Amino acid sequence: MTDALPNVGRQVGLLARLWRTELDNRLRPHGLSQARWLLLLHLADSDRGLAQLDLAVLAGVTGPTLVRQIDQLETAGFVQRREDDNDRRVKRVTLTTAGRAKLEDVDKVASALRADMLTDSDPKEIEAMMALLAKLTRRIETLSSAEAKGAA
């Protein structure tokens, strides 16, 4: 088991890259990418939309990258920007009816990829993997928090 430790990060990174690439390939005919699909997912979780800055943080992208993505989604009619009721400097992004419909369609594409990817896996293996990934996520968040506090 300890022989595998040096390769954990590499394997997780490889899987994430392969997942994004394959999902991009499958979403392309729908006019989306994995990055834009992720934005739609975050927006769907919010009743009143999200401030652009908050959306950038959730998606893990910079402001300019987010603006380009939102521009493309807005041109497609999937999102709209509006001024925040309390602060006109803040632009809130909300999902449109067309955006919700598109999200339903492409969620099926992502589900099909997950099913294809896990088809040969035992449900107990999947549960164990998900538990380990959640544990590792919590651990790295704790490490990041501690590092940030130490730097302050």
C-alpha positions as protocol buffer text, in pm:
chain_id: "A"
residue {
  index: 1
  type: MET
  ca { x: 0 y: 0 z: 0 }
}
residue {
  index: 2
  type: THR
  ca { x: 278 y: 244 z: 85 }
}
residue {
  index: 3
  type: ASP
  ca { x: 427 y: 190 z: -265 }
}
residue {
  index: 4
  type: ALA
  ca { x: 116 y: 356 z: -408 }
}
residue {
  index: 5
  type: LEU
  ca { x: 140 y: 671 z: -195 }
}
residue {
  index: 6
  type: PRO
  ca { x: 377 y: 867 z: -422 }
}
residue {
  index: 7
  type: ASN
  ca { x: 136 y: 815 z: -712 }
}
residue {
  index: 8
  type: VAL
  ca { x: -192 y: 919 z: -543 }
}
residue {
  index: 9
  type: GLY
  ca { x: -178 y: 1282 z: -657 }
}
residue {
  index: 10
  type: ARG
  ca { x: -72 y: 1184 z: -1007 }
}
residue {
  index: 11
  type: GLN
  ca { x: -356 y: 931 z: -1037 }
}
residue {
  index: 12
  type: VAL
  ca { x: -619 y: 1174 z: -906 }
}
residue {
  index: 13
  type: GLY
  ca { x: -490 y: 1443 z: -1144 }
}
residue {
  index: 14
  type: LEU
  ca { x: -490 y: 1204 z: -1439 }
}
residue {
  index: 15
  type: LEU
  ca { x: -843 y: 1088 z: -1367 }
}
residue {
  index: 16
  type: ALA
  ca { x: -966 y: 1448 z: -1335 }
}
residue {
  index: 17
  type: ARG
  ca { x: -803 y: 1545 z: -1664 }
}
residue {
  index: 18
  type: LEU
  ca { x: -940 y: 1242 z: -1848 }
}
residue {
  index: 19
  type: TRP
  ca { x: -1288 y: 1304 z: -1701 }
}
residue {
  index: 20
  type: ARG
  ca { x: -1286 y: 1669 z: -1816 }
}
residue {
  index: 21
  type: THR
  ca { x: -1160 y: 1578 z: -2162 }
}
residue {
  index: 22
  type: GLU
  ca { x: -1418 y: 1305 z: -2218 }
}
residue {
  index: 23
  type: LEU
  ca { x: -1699 y: 1518 z: -2076 }
}
residue {
  index: 24
  type: ASP
  ca { x: -1593 y: 1807 z: -2303 }
}
residue {
  index: 25
  type: ASN
  ca { x: -1609 y: 1569 z: -2601 }
}
residue {
  index: 26
  type: ARG
  ca { x: -1958 y: 1454 z: -2505 }
}
residue {
  index: 27
  type: LEU
  ca { x: -2088 y: 1804 z: -2425 }
}
residue {
  index: 28
  type: ARG
  ca { x: -1950 y: 1969 z: -2741 }
}
residue {
  index: 29
  type: PRO
  ca { x: -2250 y: 1864 z: -2959 }
}
residue {
  index: 30
  type: HIS
  ca { x: -2471 y: 2036 z: -2697 }
}
residue {
  index: 31
  type: GLY
  ca { x: -2281 y: 2363 z: -2726 }
}
residue {
  index: 32
  type: LEU
  ca { x: -2124 y: 2334 z: -2382 }
}
residue {
  index: 33
  type: SER
  ca { x: -1798 y: 2240 z: -2218 }
}
residue {
  index: 34
  type: GLN
  ca { x: -1733 y: 2087 z: -1879 }
}
residue {
  index: 35
  type: ALA
  ca { x: -1645 y: 2434 z: -1746 }
}
residue {
  index: 36
  type: ARG
  ca { x: -1972 y: 2593 z: -1865 }
}
residue {
  index: 37
  type: TRP
  ca { x: -2173 y: 2292 z: -1744 }
}
residue {
  index: 38
  type: LEU
  ca { x: -2015 y: 2338 z: -1401 }
}
residue {
  index: 39
  type: LEU
  ca { x: -2124 y: 2704 z: -1396 }
}
residue {
  index: 40
  type: LEU
  ca { x: -2481 y: 2602 z: -1481 }
}
residue {
  index: 41
  type: LEU
  ca { x: -2471 y: 2347 z: -1197 }
}
residue {
  index: 42
  type: HIS
  ca { x: -2360 y: 2611 z: -945 }
}
residue {
  index: 43
  type: LEU
  ca { x: -2626 y: 2853 z: -1065 }
}
residue {
  index: 44
  type: ALA
  ca { x: -2896 y: 2587 z: -1041 }
}
residue {
  index: 45
  type: ASP
  ca { x: -2816 y: 2552 z: -671 }
}
residue {
  index: 46
  type: SER
  ca { x: -2893 y: 2919 z: -607 }
}
residue {
  index: 47
  type: ASP
  ca { x: -3246 y: 3059 z: -599 }
}
residue {
  index: 48
  type: ARG
  ca { x: -3147 y: 3422 z: -654 }
}
residue {
  index: 49
  type: GLY
  ca { x: -2841 y: 3368 z: -868 }
}
residue {
  index: 50
  type: LEU
  ca { x: -2483 y: 3433 z: -770 }
}
residue {
  index: 51
  type: ALA
  ca { x: -2256 y: 3733 z: -775 }
}
residue {
  index: 52
  type: GLN
  ca { x: -1995 y: 3690 z: -1046 }
}
residue {
  index: 53
  type: LEU
  ca { x: -1714 y: 3691 z: -790 }
}
residue {
  index: 54
  type: ASP
  ca { x: -1883 y: 3417 z: -584 }
}
residue {
  index: 55
  type: LEU
  ca { x: -1940 y: 3212 z: -897 }
}
residue {
  index: 56
  type: ALA
  ca { x: -1572 y: 3247 z: -991 }
}
residue {
  index: 57
  type: VAL
  ca { x: -1466 y: 3122 z: -647 }
}
residue {
  index: 58
  type: LEU
  ca { x: -1705 y: 2825 z: -664 }
}
residue {
  index: 59
  type: ALA
  ca { x: -1584 y: 2733 z: -1012 }
}
residue {
  index: 60
  type: GLY
  ca { x: -1219 y: 2789 z: -922 }
}
residue {
  index: 61
  type: VAL
  ca { x: -1154 y: 3030 z: -1209 }
}
residue {
  index: 62
  type: THR
  ca { x: -1028 y: 3386 z: -1241 }
}
residue {
  index: 63
  type: GLY
  ca { x: -1256 y: 3681 z: -1310 }
}
residue {
  index: 64
  type: PRO
  ca { x: -1159 y: 3722 z: -1679 }
}
residue {
  index: 65
  type: THR
  ca { x: -1207 y: 3351 z: -1746 }
}
residue {
  index: 66
  type: LEU
  ca { x: -1547 y: 3361 z: -1580 }
}
residue {
  index: 67
  type: VAL
  ca { x: -1655 y: 3668 z: -1779 }
}
residue {
  index: 68
  type: ARG
  ca { x: -1577 y: 3488 z: -2108 }
}
residue {
  index: 69
  type: GLN
  ca { x: -1771 y: 3181 z: -1996 }
}
residue {
  index: 70
  type: ILE
  ca { x: -2070 y: 3388 z: -1883 }
}
residue {
  index: 71
  type: ASP
  ca { x: -2061 y: 3584 z: -2209 }
}
residue {
  index: 72
  type: GLN
  ca { x: -2091 y: 3258 z: -2402 }
}
residue {
  index: 73
  type: LEU
  ca { x: -2368 y: 3127 z: -2179 }
}
residue {
  index: 74
  type: GLU
  ca { x: -2554 y: 3458 z: -2201 }
}
residue {
  index: 75
  type: THR
  ca { x: -2525 y: 3465 z: -2582 }
}
residue {
  index: 76
  type: ALA
  ca { x: -2672 y: 3114 z: -2587 }
}
residue {
  index: 77
  type: GLY
  ca { x: -2961 y: 3235 z: -2368 }
}
residue {
  index: 78
  type: PHE
  ca { x: -2873 y: 3008 z: -2075 }
}
residue {
  index: 79
  type: VAL
  ca { x: -2793 y: 3278 z: -1817 }
}
residue {
  index: 80
  type: GLN
  ca { x: -2862 y: 3643 z: -1760 }
}
residue {
  index: 81
  type: ARG
  ca { x: -2678 y: 3912 z: -1570 }
}
residue {
  index: 82
  type: ARG
  ca { x: -2853 y: 4173 z: -1362 }
}
residue {
  index: 83
  type: GLU
  ca { x: -2758 y: 4431 z: -1104 }
}
residue {
  index: 84
  type: ASP
  ca { x: -2775 y: 4325 z: -742 }
}
residue {
  index: 85
  type: ASP
  ca { x: -3073 y: 4477 z: -559 }
}
residue {
  index: 86
  type: ASN
  ca { x: -2848 y: 4600 z: -276 }
}
residue {
  index: 87
  type: ASP
  ca { x: -2530 y: 4694 z: -463 }
}
residue {
  index: 88
  type: ARG
  ca { x: -2536 y: 4816 z: -823 }
}
residue {
  index: 89
  type: ARG
  ca { x: -2164 y: 4741 z: -859 }
}
residue {
  index: 90
  type: VAL
  ca { x: -2236 y: 4370 z: -819 }
}
residue {
  index: 91
  type: LYS
  ca { x: -2362 y: 4170 z: -1116 }
}
residue {
  index: 92
  type: ARG
  ca { x: -2569 y: 3865 z: -1030 }
}
residue {
  index: 93
  type: VAL
  ca { x: -2587 y: 3577 z: -1273 }
}
residue {
  index: 94
  type: THR
  ca { x: -2903 y: 3370 z: -1288 }
}
residue {
  index: 95
  type: LEU
  ca { x: -3006 y: 3066 z: -1484 }
}
residue {
  index: 96
  type: THR
  ca { x: -3277 y: 3123 z: -1747 }
}
residue {
  index: 97
  type: THR
  ca { x: -3556 y: 2880 z: -1829 }
}
residue {
  index: 98
  type: ALA
  ca { x: -3356 y: 2776 z: -2136 }
}
residue {
  index: 99
  type: GLY
  ca { x: -3052 y: 2727 z: -1913 }
}
residue {
  index: 100
  type: ARG
  ca { x: -3245 y: 2499 z: -1679 }
}
residue {
  index: 101
  type: ALA
  ca { x: -3368 y: 2295 z: -1975 }
}
residue {
  index: 102
  type: LYS
  ca { x: -3016 y: 2271 z: -2118 }
}
residue {
  index: 103
  type: LEU
  ca { x: -2883 y: 2164 z: -1778 }
}
residue {
  index: 104
  type: GLU
  ca { x: -3139 y: 1882 z: -1760 }
}
residue {
  index: 105
  type: ASP
  ca { x: -3028 y: 1762 z: -2104 }
}
residue {
  index: 106
  type: VAL
  ca { x: -2657 y: 1771 z: -2036 }
}
residue {
  index: 107
  type: ASP
  ca { x: -2691 y: 1621 z: -1689 }
}
residue {
  index: 108
  type: LYS
  ca { x: -2798 y: 1307 z: -1876 }
}
residue {
  index: 109
  type: VAL
  ca { x: -2474 y: 1323 z: -2073 }
}
residue {
  index: 110
  type: ALA
  ca { x: -2269 y: 1348 z: -1752 }
}
residue {
  index: 111
  type: SER
  ca { x: -2469 y: 1065 z: -1594 }
}
residue {
  index: 112
  type: ALA
  ca { x: -2406 y: 845 z: -1896 }
}
residue {
  index: 113
  type: LEU
  ca { x: -2031 y: 914 z: -1871 }
}
residue {
  index: 114
  type: ARG
  ca { x: -2035 y: 824 z: -1501 }
}
residue {
  index: 115
  type: ALA
  ca { x: -2222 y: 501 z: -1581 }
}
residue {
  index: 116
  type: ASP
  ca { x: -1978 y: 415 z: -1862 }
}
residue {
  index: 117
  type: MET
  ca { x: -1680 y: 489 z: -1640 }
}
residue {
  index: 118
  type: LEU
  ca { x: -1805 y: 283 z: -1344 }
}
residue {
  index: 119
  type: THR
  ca { x: -1972 y: 0 z: -1534 }
}
residue {
  index: 120
  type: ASP
  ca { x: -1723 y: -265 z: -1422 }
}
residue {
  index: 121
  type: SER
  ca { x: -1702 y: -142 z: -1062 }
}
residue {
  index: 122
  type: ASP
  ca { x: -1867 y: -309 z: -767 }
}
residue {
  index: 123
  type: PRO
  ca { x: -2105 y: -76 z: -576 }
}
residue {
  index: 124
  type: LYS
  ca { x: -1903 y: -140 z: -258 }
}
residue {
  index: 125
  type: GLU
  ca { x: -1586 y: -28 z: -437 }
}
residue {
  index: 126
  type: ILE
  ca { x: -1763 y: 289 z: -548 }
}
residue {
  index: 127
  type: GLU
  ca { x: -1887 y: 359 z: -195 }
}
residue {
  index: 128
  type: ALA
  ca { x: -1537 y: 304 z: -55 }
}
residue {
  index: 129
  type: MET
  ca { x: -1384 y: 529 z: -321 }
}
residue {
  index: 130
  type: MET
  ca { x: -1635 y: 805 z: -252 }
}
residue {
  index: 131
  type: ALA
  ca { x: -1572 y: 781 z: 123 }
}
residue {
  index: 132
  type: LEU
  ca { x: -1197 y: 799 z: 69 }
}
residue {
  index: 133
  type: LEU
  ca { x: -1227 y: 1093 z: -172 }
}
residue {
  index: 134
  type: ALA
  ca { x: -1446 y: 1280 z: 78 }
}
residue {
  index: 135
  type: LYS
  ca { x: -1194 y: 1209 z: 354 }
}
residue {
  index: 136
  type: LEU
  ca { x: -904 y: 1329 z: 139 }
}
residue {
  index: 137
  type: THR
  ca { x: -1100 y: 1642 z: 41 }
}
residue {
  index: 138
  type: ARG
  ca { x: -1167 y: 1727 z: 405 }
}
residue {
  index: 139
  type: ARG
  ca { x: -803 y: 1664 z: 492 }
}
residue {
  index: 140
  type: ILE
  ca { x: -663 y: 1886 z: 219 }
}
residue {
  index: 141
  type: GLU
  ca { x: -913 y: 2159 z: 310 }
}
residue {
  index: 142
  type: THR
  ca { x: -790 y: 2136 z: 670 }
}
residue {
  index: 143
  type: LEU
  ca { x: -428 y: 2155 z: 554 }
}
residue {
  index: 144
  type: SER
  ca { x: -508 y: 2455 z: 331 }
}
residue {
  index: 145
  type: SER
  ca { x: -686 y: 2628 z: 620 }
}
residue {
  index: 146
  type: ALA
  ca { x: -396 y: 2569 z: 856 }
}
residue {
  index: 147
  type: GLU
  ca { x: -149 y: 2696 z: 594 }
}
residue {
  index: 148
  type: ALA
  ca { x: -355 y: 3010 z: 538 }
}
residue {
  index: 149
  type: LYS
  ca { x: -374 y: 3079 z: 912 }
}
residue {
  index: 150
  type: GLY
  ca { x: 1 y: 3029 z: 945 }
}
residue {
  index: 151
  type: ALA
  ca { x: 68 y: 3276 z: 665 }
}
residue {
  index: 152
  type: ALA
  ca { x: -156 y: 3543 z: 817 }
}
